[in-house]
Coordinates of C-alpha atoms and ligand atoms in Angstrom, one line a residue:
Chain A
M292 CA 4.6 -15.6 41.9
S293 CA 6.0 -12.3 40.7
Q294 CA 3.9 -9.4 39.5
A295 CA 1.7 -10.3 36.5
K296 CA 2.5 -8.0 33.5
L297 CA -0.7 -9.1 31.8
T298 CA -3.8 -10.3 33.5
I299 CA -6.6 -11.7 31.4
E300 CA -10.0 -12.0 33.1
S301 CA -12.8 -14.0 31.6
L302 CA -12.0 -13.1 28.1
S303 CA -14.5 -14.3 25.5
L304 CA -14.6 -13.5 21.8
S305 CA -16.9 -14.3 19.0
Y306 CA -16.2 -13.3 15.4
S307 CA -19.8 -12.9 14.5
K308 CA -23.2 -13.3 16.2
G309 CA -24.6 -16.8 16.2
T310 CA -21.3 -18.6 15.6
S311 CA -19.6 -20.4 18.4
P312 CA -17.2 -18.2 20.3
A313 CA -13.5 -18.5 19.3
L314 CA -12.5 -17.8 22.9
R315 CA -14.5 -18.8 26.0
D316 CA -14.0 -17.3 29.4
V317 CA -10.2 -17.3 29.4
T318 CA -8.5 -16.3 32.6
L319 CA -4.8 -16.2 32.8
G320 CA -1.8 -14.2 34.1
I321 CA 1.5 -13.6 32.3
E322 CA 4.4 -12.8 34.5
E323 CA 6.8 -9.9 33.8
N324 CA 10.0 -10.9 32.1
S325 CA 8.9 -14.5 31.5
L326 CA 8.2 -16.4 28.4
M327 CA 4.8 -18.1 28.0
A328 CA 4.1 -20.5 25.3
F329 CA 0.6 -21.1 23.9
I330 CA -0.1 -24.5 22.4
G331 CA -3.1 -26.3 21.1
P332 CA -4.5 -27.8 17.9
S333 CA -5.1 -25.7 14.8
G334 CA -8.2 -23.5 15.1
C335 CA -8.4 -23.6 18.9
G336 CA -8.0 -19.8 19.1
K337 CA -4.3 -19.2 19.9
S338 CA -3.9 -16.5 17.4
T339 CA -7.2 -15.0 18.3
F340 CA -6.1 -14.9 21.9
L341 CA -2.7 -13.3 21.1
R342 CA -4.4 -10.7 18.9
C343 CA -6.6 -9.7 21.7
L344 CA -3.6 -8.7 23.7
N345 CA -2.7 -5.8 21.3
R346 CA -6.2 -5.3 20.0
M347 CA -5.4 -6.4 16.5
N348 CA -8.8 -8.0 16.5
D349 CA -10.4 -4.5 16.5
F350 CA -10.0 -4.6 12.7
V351 CA -12.3 -7.6 12.3
R352 CA -15.8 -6.5 11.5
G353 CA -18.5 -7.7 13.9
V354 CA -16.2 -9.0 16.4
E355 CA -17.5 -9.1 20.0
I356 CA -15.1 -9.2 22.9
T357 CA -16.1 -9.4 26.6
G358 CA -13.9 -9.6 29.7
R359 CA -10.9 -7.7 30.6
V360 CA -7.2 -7.6 29.6
L361 CA -5.1 -5.7 32.2
L362 CA -1.7 -4.4 31.3
D363 CA 0.0 -3.3 34.5
G364 CA -3.4 -3.4 36.1
K365 CA -5.1 -1.1 33.5
D366 CA -7.8 -2.5 31.2
I367 CA -6.6 -2.1 27.6
Y368 CA -10.2 -2.3 26.4
A369 CA -11.3 0.7 28.5
P370 CA -12.8 3.4 26.4
D371 CA -10.1 6.0 27.1
V372 CA -7.3 3.8 25.9
D373 CA -5.2 5.0 23.0
V374 CA -4.9 1.9 20.8
T375 CA -1.9 3.1 18.9
S376 CA 0.2 3.7 22.1
L377 CA -1.0 0.4 23.4
R378 CA 0.3 -1.3 20.3
R379 CA 3.7 0.4 20.9
R380 CA 3.8 -1.2 24.4
V381 CA 2.7 -4.6 23.1
G382 CA 4.6 -5.4 20.0
M383 CA 3.9 -8.3 17.7
V384 CA 5.9 -10.6 15.4
F385 CA 3.8 -12.5 12.8
Q386 CA 3.8 -16.0 11.5
R387 CA 5.3 -15.2 8.2
P388 CA 8.1 -12.7 8.0
N389 CA 6.5 -9.5 6.7
P390 CA 9.1 -6.9 6.2
F391 CA 8.2 -3.6 4.5
P392 CA 9.5 -3.2 0.9
F393 CA 12.1 -0.8 2.2
S394 CA 15.7 -1.1 3.1
I395 CA 16.8 -3.0 6.2
R396 CA 17.5 0.3 7.9
E397 CA 14.2 1.8 7.1
N398 CA 12.4 -1.3 8.3
V399 CA 13.8 -1.0 11.7
A400 CA 13.5 2.8 11.8
Y401 CA 9.9 2.7 10.9
G402 CA 8.5 2.5 14.4
P403 CA 10.8 5.1 16.0
K404 CA 10.0 7.5 13.1
L405 CA 6.3 7.1 13.8
L406 CA 7.1 8.2 17.3
G407 CA 8.6 11.4 15.8
E408 CA 12.3 10.6 16.0
R409 CA 14.0 12.5 13.2
D410 CA 17.6 12.7 14.4
R411 CA 19.7 10.6 12.0
G412 CA 22.2 9.8 14.7
K413 CA 19.6 8.6 17.2
L414 CA 17.9 6.6 14.5
G415 CA 21.2 5.0 13.6
E416 CA 21.7 4.0 17.3
V417 CA 18.3 2.5 17.6
V418 CA 18.7 0.6 14.3
E419 CA 22.1 -0.8 15.5
R420 CA 20.8 -1.7 19.0
S421 CA 17.7 -3.4 17.7
L422 CA 19.6 -5.4 15.1
R423 CA 22.2 -6.4 17.7
N424 CA 19.4 -7.6 20.1
S425 CA 17.8 -9.6 17.4
G426 CA 21.1 -11.2 16.5
L427 CA 21.1 -9.8 13.0
W428 CA 23.6 -7.0 13.2
E429 CA 26.8 -9.0 12.3
E430 CA 25.1 -10.3 9.2
V431 CA 23.7 -7.0 7.8
K432 CA 25.9 -4.2 9.2
D433 CA 27.6 -3.7 5.9
R434 CA 24.4 -3.6 3.9
L435 CA 21.9 -1.7 5.9
D436 CA 20.6 0.0 2.8
A437 CA 19.9 -3.2 0.9
Q438 CA 16.3 -4.2 0.4
A439 CA 14.8 -6.3 3.2
S440 CA 13.5 -8.7 0.7
S441 CA 17.2 -9.7 -0.2
L442 CA 17.5 -11.4 3.2
S443 CA 16.7 -15.1 3.8
G444 CA 13.5 -16.1 5.5
G445 CA 15.2 -16.5 8.9
Q446 CA 17.0 -13.2 8.6
Q447 CA 13.7 -11.5 7.6
Q448 CA 12.0 -12.9 10.7
R449 CA 14.9 -11.6 12.9
L450 CA 14.5 -8.2 11.1
C451 CA 10.8 -8.2 12.0
I452 CA 11.8 -8.9 15.6
A453 CA 14.3 -6.0 15.4
R454 CA 11.6 -3.8 14.0
A455 CA 9.2 -4.8 16.8
I456 CA 11.7 -4.1 19.6
A457 CA 12.9 -0.8 18.1
V458 CA 10.0 0.9 19.7
E459 CA 11.0 -0.7 23.0
P460 CA 7.7 -2.5 23.8
E461 CA 7.1 -4.0 27.2
V462 CA 5.4 -7.1 25.8
L463 CA 6.4 -9.0 22.7
L464 CA 3.8 -11.3 21.1
M465 CA 5.0 -13.9 18.6
D466 CA 2.5 -15.9 16.6
E467 CA 4.3 -19.0 15.3
P468 CA 7.4 -17.0 14.5
T469 CA 9.3 -20.0 13.2
S470 CA 6.7 -21.9 11.3
A471 CA 8.1 -20.7 8.0
L472 CA 11.7 -21.3 8.9
D473 CA 14.2 -24.2 8.7
P474 CA 15.6 -25.8 11.8
M475 CA 18.8 -23.7 11.9
A476 CA 16.9 -20.4 11.6
T477 CA 14.4 -21.8 14.2
A478 CA 17.1 -22.5 16.6
R479 CA 18.4 -18.9 16.3
I480 CA 14.9 -17.5 16.9
E481 CA 14.5 -19.7 20.0
E482 CA 17.8 -18.6 21.4
L483 CA 16.7 -15.1 20.7
A484 CA 13.4 -15.6 22.4
R485 CA 15.2 -16.7 25.6
E486 CA 17.4 -13.7 25.4
L487 CA 14.5 -11.3 24.8
K488 CA 12.6 -12.3 27.9
K489 CA 15.3 -10.6 30.0
F490 CA 14.0 -7.3 28.7
Y491 CA 10.5 -8.0 27.7
T492 CA 7.5 -10.2 28.6
V493 CA 7.2 -12.6 25.8
A494 CA 4.2 -14.6 24.6
I495 CA 4.8 -17.1 21.9
V496 CA 2.3 -19.3 20.0
T497 CA 3.8 -22.5 18.7
H498 CA 2.7 -25.8 17.1
N499 CA 6.0 -27.3 18.1
M500 CA 5.8 -29.1 21.4
Q501 CA 9.6 -29.3 21.8
Q502 CA 9.8 -25.7 21.1
A503 CA 7.4 -24.9 23.9
A504 CA 9.3 -27.2 26.2
R505 CA 12.7 -25.7 25.2
V506 CA 12.0 -22.0 25.5
S507 CA 9.1 -21.3 27.8
D508 CA 8.7 -20.8 31.5
H509 CA 5.0 -21.3 31.4
T510 CA 2.8 -23.0 29.0
A511 CA -0.9 -22.6 28.3
F512 CA -3.0 -25.2 26.5
F513 CA -6.0 -24.2 24.5
L514 CA -8.7 -26.5 23.1
M515 CA -11.6 -25.2 21.0
G516 CA -11.5 -21.7 22.5
E517 CA -11.1 -22.8 26.0
L518 CA -8.0 -22.5 28.2
V519 CA -7.7 -26.1 29.4
E520 CA -4.7 -25.8 31.6
H521 CA -1.7 -23.5 32.2
G522 CA 1.2 -23.5 34.5
P523 CA 5.0 -24.0 34.7
T524 CA 6.2 -25.6 31.5
T525 CA 7.9 -28.5 33.3
K526 CA 4.7 -29.3 35.1
I527 CA 2.6 -29.2 32.0
F528 CA 4.9 -31.4 30.1
T529 CA 5.6 -33.9 32.9
T530 CA 2.5 -34.0 35.1
P531 CA -0.4 -32.3 33.4
S532 CA -3.5 -32.3 35.5
D533 CA -6.0 -32.5 32.6
R534 CA -6.4 -35.6 30.6
R535 CA -6.8 -33.6 27.4
T536 CA -3.5 -31.8 27.9
E537 CA -1.8 -35.1 28.3
D538 CA -3.4 -36.5 25.2
Y539 CA -2.3 -33.5 23.2
I540 CA 1.3 -33.3 24.3
T541 CA 1.8 -37.0 23.9
G542 CA 0.5 -36.7 20.4
R543 CA -2.7 -38.7 20.8
F544 CA -4.6 -36.0 19.0
G545 CA -4.3 -32.6 17.5
Chain B
M282 CA 3.3 -48.0 -36.5
P283 CA 5.1 -45.2 -38.5
E284 CA 1.8 -43.5 -39.5
R285 CA 0.7 -42.9 -36.0
G286 CA 4.1 -41.6 -35.0
E287 CA 3.9 -39.2 -37.9
A288 CA 0.4 -38.0 -36.9
R289 CA 1.6 -37.5 -33.4
R290 CA 4.6 -35.5 -34.4
L291 CA 2.3 -33.3 -36.5
S292 CA -0.1 -32.7 -33.6
E293 CA 2.9 -31.8 -31.5
T294 CA 4.5 -29.4 -33.9
A295 CA 1.5 -27.9 -35.7
P296 CA 0.1 -25.8 -32.8
R297 CA 3.6 -24.5 -32.1
R298 CA 4.0 -23.6 -35.7
I299 CA 0.6 -21.9 -36.0
I300 CA 1.3 -19.8 -32.8
T301 CA 4.8 -18.9 -34.2
V302 CA 3.3 -17.8 -37.5
M303 CA 0.6 -15.7 -35.8
A304 CA 3.1 -14.0 -33.5
M305 CA 5.4 -13.3 -36.4
S306 CA 2.7 -11.8 -38.4
G307 CA 1.9 -9.5 -35.5
V308 CA 5.5 -8.3 -35.5
L309 CA 5.5 -8.0 -39.3
V310 CA 2.4 -5.8 -39.3
M311 CA 4.0 -3.6 -36.6
A312 CA 7.2 -3.4 -38.7
F313 CA 5.2 -2.6 -41.8
I314 CA 3.4 0.3 -40.1
L315 CA 6.6 1.7 -38.8
L316 CA 8.3 1.5 -42.2
F317 CA 5.3 3.0 -43.9
L318 CA 5.2 5.9 -41.4
L319 CA 8.9 6.5 -41.9
R320 CA 8.7 6.2 -45.7
E321 CA 5.9 8.7 -45.9
G322 CA 7.2 11.0 -43.2
M323 CA 10.9 11.3 -44.0
P324 CA 10.6 13.1 -47.4
I325 CA 9.7 16.3 -45.6
L326 CA 13.3 16.5 -44.5
K327 CA 14.3 17.2 -48.1
G328 CA 12.8 20.6 -47.9
A329 CA 13.5 21.5 -44.3
S330 CA 15.9 20.4 -41.5
I331 CA 14.6 18.7 -38.3
T332 CA 15.4 21.8 -36.2
E333 CA 13.5 24.0 -38.6
L334 CA 10.5 21.8 -38.3
A335 CA 10.7 21.3 -34.6
T336 CA 11.4 24.9 -33.7
G337 CA 9.5 26.7 -36.3
R338 CA 6.6 28.6 -34.8
L339 CA 4.5 29.0 -37.9
W340 CA 2.2 26.3 -39.1
Y341 CA 0.7 27.5 -42.4
P342 CA 0.7 24.3 -44.5
V343 CA -1.5 25.6 -47.3
S344 CA 0.0 29.1 -47.7
A345 CA 2.4 29.8 -50.6
P346 CA 5.1 28.9 -49.7
P347 CA 3.8 26.6 -47.0
L348 CA 5.3 26.9 -43.5
F349 CA 5.7 23.7 -41.5
G350 CA 6.8 25.0 -38.1
M351 CA 5.6 22.2 -35.8
M352 CA 6.5 23.7 -32.5
P353 CA 2.9 25.0 -31.7
L354 CA 1.5 21.6 -32.5
I355 CA 4.1 19.7 -30.4
A356 CA 3.6 22.2 -27.6
G357 CA -0.2 21.8 -27.9
S358 CA 0.2 18.0 -27.6
L359 CA 2.5 18.3 -24.6
A360 CA 0.3 20.9 -23.0
V361 CA -2.9 18.9 -23.2
T362 CA -1.1 15.8 -22.1
L363 CA 0.5 17.4 -19.1
T364 CA -2.5 19.5 -18.0
S365 CA -4.9 16.5 -18.3
S366 CA -2.5 14.4 -16.3
A367 CA -2.0 17.0 -13.7
L368 CA -5.8 16.9 -13.3
A369 CA -6.3 13.2 -13.5
I370 CA -3.4 11.6 -11.8
P371 CA -3.9 13.1 -8.3
F372 CA -7.6 12.4 -8.6
G373 CA -7.0 8.9 -9.9
V374 CA -4.5 8.0 -7.1
A375 CA -6.7 9.5 -4.5
L376 CA -9.7 7.6 -5.8
A377 CA -7.7 4.4 -5.8
L378 CA -6.6 5.0 -2.2
F379 CA -10.2 5.7 -1.2
L380 CA -11.4 2.5 -2.9
T381 CA -8.8 0.2 -1.4
E382 CA -8.1 1.8 2.0
I383 CA -11.1 3.8 3.1
C384 CA -14.5 2.9 1.8
P385 CA -16.3 -0.4 2.6
K386 CA -16.1 -3.2 0.1
R387 CA -19.8 -3.0 -0.9
I388 CA -19.5 0.7 -1.9
S389 CA -16.2 0.2 -3.6
G390 CA -17.7 -2.3 -6.0
F391 CA -20.3 0.2 -7.1
F392 CA -17.5 2.8 -7.6
K393 CA -15.5 0.4 -9.7
I394 CA -18.3 -0.4 -12.0
T395 CA -18.9 3.4 -12.4
L396 CA -15.3 3.8 -13.3
E397 CA -15.4 1.0 -15.8
I398 CA -18.4 2.6 -17.5
L399 CA -16.6 5.9 -17.6
G400 CA -13.7 4.0 -19.3
F401 CA -16.1 2.7 -22.0
L402 CA -17.5 6.1 -22.8
P403 CA -16.8 6.8 -26.5
S404 CA -14.5 9.8 -26.8
V405 CA -16.8 11.5 -29.3
V406 CA -19.5 11.6 -26.6
L407 CA -17.0 13.3 -24.3
G408 CA -16.0 15.7 -27.1
F409 CA -19.7 16.5 -27.5
I410 CA -20.0 17.3 -23.9
G411 CA -17.0 19.6 -24.2
M412 CA -18.5 21.5 -27.0
V413 CA -22.1 22.0 -25.7
V414 CA -21.6 22.0 -21.9
I415 CA -18.1 23.0 -20.9
A416 CA -17.3 25.4 -23.7
P417 CA -20.3 27.7 -23.1
F418 CA -19.7 27.5 -19.4
L419 CA -16.0 28.5 -19.6
Q420 CA -16.8 31.2 -22.2
V421 CA -19.5 32.9 -20.1
R422 CA -17.9 32.4 -16.6
L423 CA -14.4 33.4 -17.6
E424 CA -15.4 35.8 -20.3
L425 CA -13.2 34.1 -22.9
L426 CA -13.3 34.5 -26.6
S427 CA -14.0 30.8 -27.0
G428 CA -14.6 28.1 -24.5
L429 CA -12.9 25.6 -26.8
N430 CA -9.4 25.6 -25.4
L431 CA -6.6 23.8 -23.7
M432 CA -8.5 23.7 -20.4
N433 CA -11.6 22.3 -21.9
A434 CA -9.8 19.5 -23.8
S435 CA -7.6 18.8 -20.7
M436 CA -10.7 18.4 -18.5
L437 CA -12.2 15.9 -20.9
L438 CA -9.0 14.1 -21.4
G439 CA -8.7 14.0 -17.7
V440 CA -12.1 12.3 -17.4
M441 CA -11.0 9.9 -20.1
I442 CA -7.8 8.8 -18.5
L443 CA -9.1 8.9 -14.9
P444 CA -10.4 5.3 -15.1
T445 CA -7.1 4.0 -16.5
V446 CA -5.1 5.7 -13.7
A447 CA -7.5 4.9 -11.0
T448 CA -8.0 1.2 -11.9
L449 CA -4.3 0.5 -12.4
S450 CA -3.4 2.3 -9.2
E451 CA -6.1 0.5 -7.4
E452 CA -4.7 -2.8 -8.6
S453 CA -1.2 -2.0 -7.4
L454 CA -2.5 -0.7 -4.0
H455 CA -4.5 -3.9 -3.7
A456 CA -1.4 -6.0 -4.3
V457 CA 0.3 -4.6 -1.2
P458 CA 0.1 -7.5 1.2
Q459 CA -2.3 -7.2 4.1
S460 CA 0.5 -8.6 6.3
Q461 CA 2.5 -5.3 5.7
R462 CA -0.5 -3.3 6.8
D463 CA -0.8 -5.5 9.9
A464 CA 2.9 -5.0 10.7
S465 CA 2.4 -1.2 10.5
Y466 CA -0.7 -1.3 12.7
A467 CA 1.1 -3.5 15.2
L468 CA 3.8 -0.9 15.5
G469 CA 1.2 1.6 16.6
A470 CA 0.7 3.3 13.2
T471 CA -2.7 4.9 12.5
R472 CA -4.7 4.1 9.5
C473 CA -3.5 7.2 7.8
E474 CA 0.2 6.6 8.6
T475 CA -0.1 3.1 7.3
M476 CA -1.7 4.4 4.1
F477 CA 0.9 7.0 3.3
K478 CA 4.0 5.3 4.7
V479 CA 3.5 1.7 3.8
V480 CA 0.8 1.1 1.3
L481 CA 1.5 4.1 -1.0
P482 CA 5.3 3.5 -1.2
G483 CA 4.7 -0.2 -1.6
A484 CA 2.5 0.5 -4.7
S485 CA 4.6 3.4 -6.0
R486 CA 6.0 1.5 -8.9
G487 CA 2.6 0.4 -10.1
I488 CA 1.2 3.9 -9.6
A489 CA 4.0 5.4 -11.7
Q490 CA 3.2 2.9 -14.5
A491 CA -0.5 3.8 -14.2
A492 CA 0.3 7.5 -14.5
I493 CA 2.5 6.9 -17.6
L494 CA -0.1 4.8 -19.3
G495 CA -2.5 7.6 -18.6
L496 CA -0.1 10.0 -20.2
M497 CA 0.2 7.8 -23.2
R498 CA -3.6 7.6 -23.7
A499 CA -3.9 11.4 -23.4
L500 CA -1.1 11.9 -25.9
G501 CA -2.6 9.7 -28.5
E502 CA -6.3 10.7 -28.0
T503 CA -7.6 12.5 -31.1
M504 CA -11.4 12.9 -31.1
V505 CA -11.7 14.9 -27.9
V506 CA -8.9 17.3 -28.7
L507 CA -10.2 17.7 -32.2
M508 CA -13.6 18.7 -30.9
A509 CA -12.7 20.7 -27.8
S510 CA -9.2 22.2 -28.0
G511 CA -10.0 25.1 -30.2
G512 CA -7.6 24.1 -33.0
A513 CA -5.4 27.2 -33.1
A514 CA -1.8 26.4 -34.1
L515 CA -0.4 28.8 -31.5
L516 CA 2.0 28.4 -28.6
P517 CA -0.3 28.5 -25.6
Q518 CA 0.4 31.3 -23.1
S519 CA -2.2 30.2 -20.6
V520 CA -4.4 27.2 -20.0
F521 CA -7.3 29.1 -21.5
D522 CA -5.7 29.5 -24.9
P523 CA -6.8 27.3 -27.8
V524 CA -4.3 24.7 -29.0
R525 CA -3.9 22.4 -31.9
P526 CA -2.3 19.1 -30.7
L527 CA -0.5 16.9 -33.3
T528 CA -3.3 14.3 -33.3
S529 CA -6.0 16.8 -34.1
A530 CA -3.9 18.4 -36.8
I531 CA -3.3 15.1 -38.5
A532 CA -6.9 14.1 -38.3
A533 CA -8.2 17.5 -39.5
E534 CA -5.8 18.0 -42.3
M535 CA -5.1 14.6 -43.7
G536 CA -8.3 14.5 -45.7
E537 CA -7.5 17.7 -47.5
T538 CA -3.9 17.1 -48.6
S539 CA -3.0 15.4 -51.9
V540 CA -1.0 12.3 -51.5
G541 CA 2.7 12.9 -51.9
S542 CA 2.6 16.6 -51.2
A543 CA 4.9 18.3 -48.7
H544 CA 1.9 18.8 -46.4
Y545 CA 1.1 15.1 -46.6
H546 CA 4.7 14.2 -45.7
A547 CA 4.7 16.8 -42.9
L548 CA 1.6 15.1 -41.4
F549 CA 3.3 11.7 -41.5
F550 CA 6.4 13.2 -40.0
M551 CA 4.2 14.4 -37.1
G552 CA 2.9 10.8 -36.8
C553 CA 6.6 9.8 -36.4
I554 CA 7.0 12.3 -33.6
L555 CA 4.0 11.0 -31.8
L556 CA 5.3 7.5 -32.1
L557 CA 8.6 8.6 -30.7
F558 CA 7.0 10.1 -27.7
T559 CA 4.9 7.0 -27.1
L560 CA 7.9 4.8 -27.5
A561 CA 9.8 6.9 -24.9
L562 CA 7.0 6.5 -22.4
N563 CA 6.8 2.8 -23.1
M564 CA 10.5 2.5 -22.4
L565 CA 10.0 4.2 -19.1
V566 CA 7.3 1.7 -18.2
I567 CA 9.6 -1.1 -19.1
K568 CA 12.4 0.4 -17.1
I569 CA 10.2 0.8 -14.0
E570 CA 9.2 -2.8 -14.4
S571 CA 12.7 -4.1 -14.7
R572 CA 13.9 -2.0 -11.7
G573 CA 11.1 -3.7 -9.7
E574 CA 12.4 -7.1 -10.6
A575 CA 16.0 -6.2 -9.7
D576 CA 15.1 -5.8 -6.0
Ligands
ATP674 N1 -11.1 -13.0 11.1 C1 -11.8 -14.1 11.5 N2 -13.1 -14.1 11.2 C2 -13.9 -15.1 11.5 N3 -13.5 -16.2 12.1 C3 -12.2 -16.3 12.4 C4 -11.3 -15.2 12.1 N4 -10.0 -15.6 12.5 C5 -10.1 -16.8 13.1 N5 -11.4 -17.2 13.0 C6 -11.9 -18.5 13.6 O1 -11.6 -18.5 14.9 C7 -11.1 -19.8 15.3 C8 -9.8 -19.7 16.0 O2 -8.8 -19.3 15.0 P1 -7.3 -18.9 15.3 O3 -6.7 -18.4 14.1 O4 -7.3 -18.1 16.6 O5 -6.8 -20.4 15.6 P2 -5.3 -20.8 15.9 O6 -5.3 -21.6 17.2 O7 -4.4 -19.7 15.8 O8 -5.0 -21.9 14.7 P3 -3.7 -22.2 13.9 O9 -2.9 -23.0 14.9 O10 -4.1 -22.9 12.7 O11 -3.1 -20.8 13.6 C9 -11.1 -20.7 14.1 O12 -12.3 -21.5 14.1 C10 -11.2 -19.7 13.0 O13 -11.9 -20.2 11.9
MG675 MG1 -2.8 -19.1 14.4

């Protein structure tokens, strides 16, 4: 097993005191330059888990998180961690495309500009490279100044991916990135996800079993806040060791 | 059964007819007001040209011969409108930002109710405060001849339009989807960066409309300026000069003119000017709206 990019150690999370925890004692490693899929029935904590990895749960009032999340061996919940620079290293793509109400160019340039890049030439390069890597360049190169909202849903999602990779993160988190898209657009994103893992460590939440089987190297199965099982995707889908995993992937519940 | 069919047809068409008639009568009333204003205002042009009226600096409507230079009044209206907006718009937008982005929900509810109450305050009460509180204060502190001036009226007007600007801005800030804020945070933006680079630009169209509606209210407000602006028909040289905006001139003088006199027509003509300004601002709002739909 190659070096784990992310190591999660007994991570537990409750949204408020007294309610049952949304994550219980999750321990898991995510290898560098691999793609890990997270599956499980609705409400089992997949999004919650993903949001722990870039500390987007910090915004939730009253949330309580215990355990450790190590990025390259350093705990991202340590008190001296700069959350904004953590989020640059761990990018995120959301379930619904959420472009800013700016032009295509400005959407992609947003992150680099935050980092202080002002040079128009350099920004142009970043915009082109990011759009090429998200497979959108050929479709939008002649209308970079058009509003992002003029793109189709699938194009918007690829724009959001371009925006996320423009700051050159090390890890890319995707929370059901294709759930709002049609099969064609979905296929493009899947292809892209496979492409992206060459450069990034990718974690993807999906409700689509075939999608997990198609794109991922590893799969983790969650149930009611617990990590039931994880391992190489082929193993999970052919010879799962837990009965509940088998029930879920064969569609007996969930 | 033909009778039932008839009844049914009637119950289908009657509401539509009633609504149409009501809408039409609204339009008719508007048209009537407009026509009336023009009919009573235009005769002043028999004695003087538009440029003479608009650029004349002397407003002596009851001297012999009367002078109807409206420039000081127009300038007075523009001055109070712009000064009050310059005070209220930044405050209103900042308040809206504070309410949506910074302060906790529980406290923002309290602020919103306070704002609403401020919006209900009768303008005559504000005018009263201007006369008995602000005017003496300005007069003593700044050693002015009179505390009733452009600044006084603008401060009161600012208070008056603040709820409009803040509430409408708050609405449009609120309408910026949370998902866009999340996207910004996920890219490593701070709260402040997100506020100024995503939320504010996203709401800019609504905020512009809020500002224009505020301007319109300030332009049309009468009681406050009548009570607190000082009433001198002079071109203001500083924010502490007294002014006589169009609205207060109309309100103060209409009762003392004889119907059909030149002065009477001049006042109606000023009403037309006000209407023109309001119309122009309205067009601006519509234009901003339609530009929003285009993209
Ligand atoms: N902000 C929140 N505050 C309180 N409870 C929350 C919050 N977000 C999620 N939860 C709860 O935590 C649990 C896990 O939710 P989560 O969104 O992580 O599930 P999920 O596996 O992503 O589901 P889905 O597949 O439907 O997206 C759910 O019971 C949910 O109600
Ligand atoms: Mg989810």
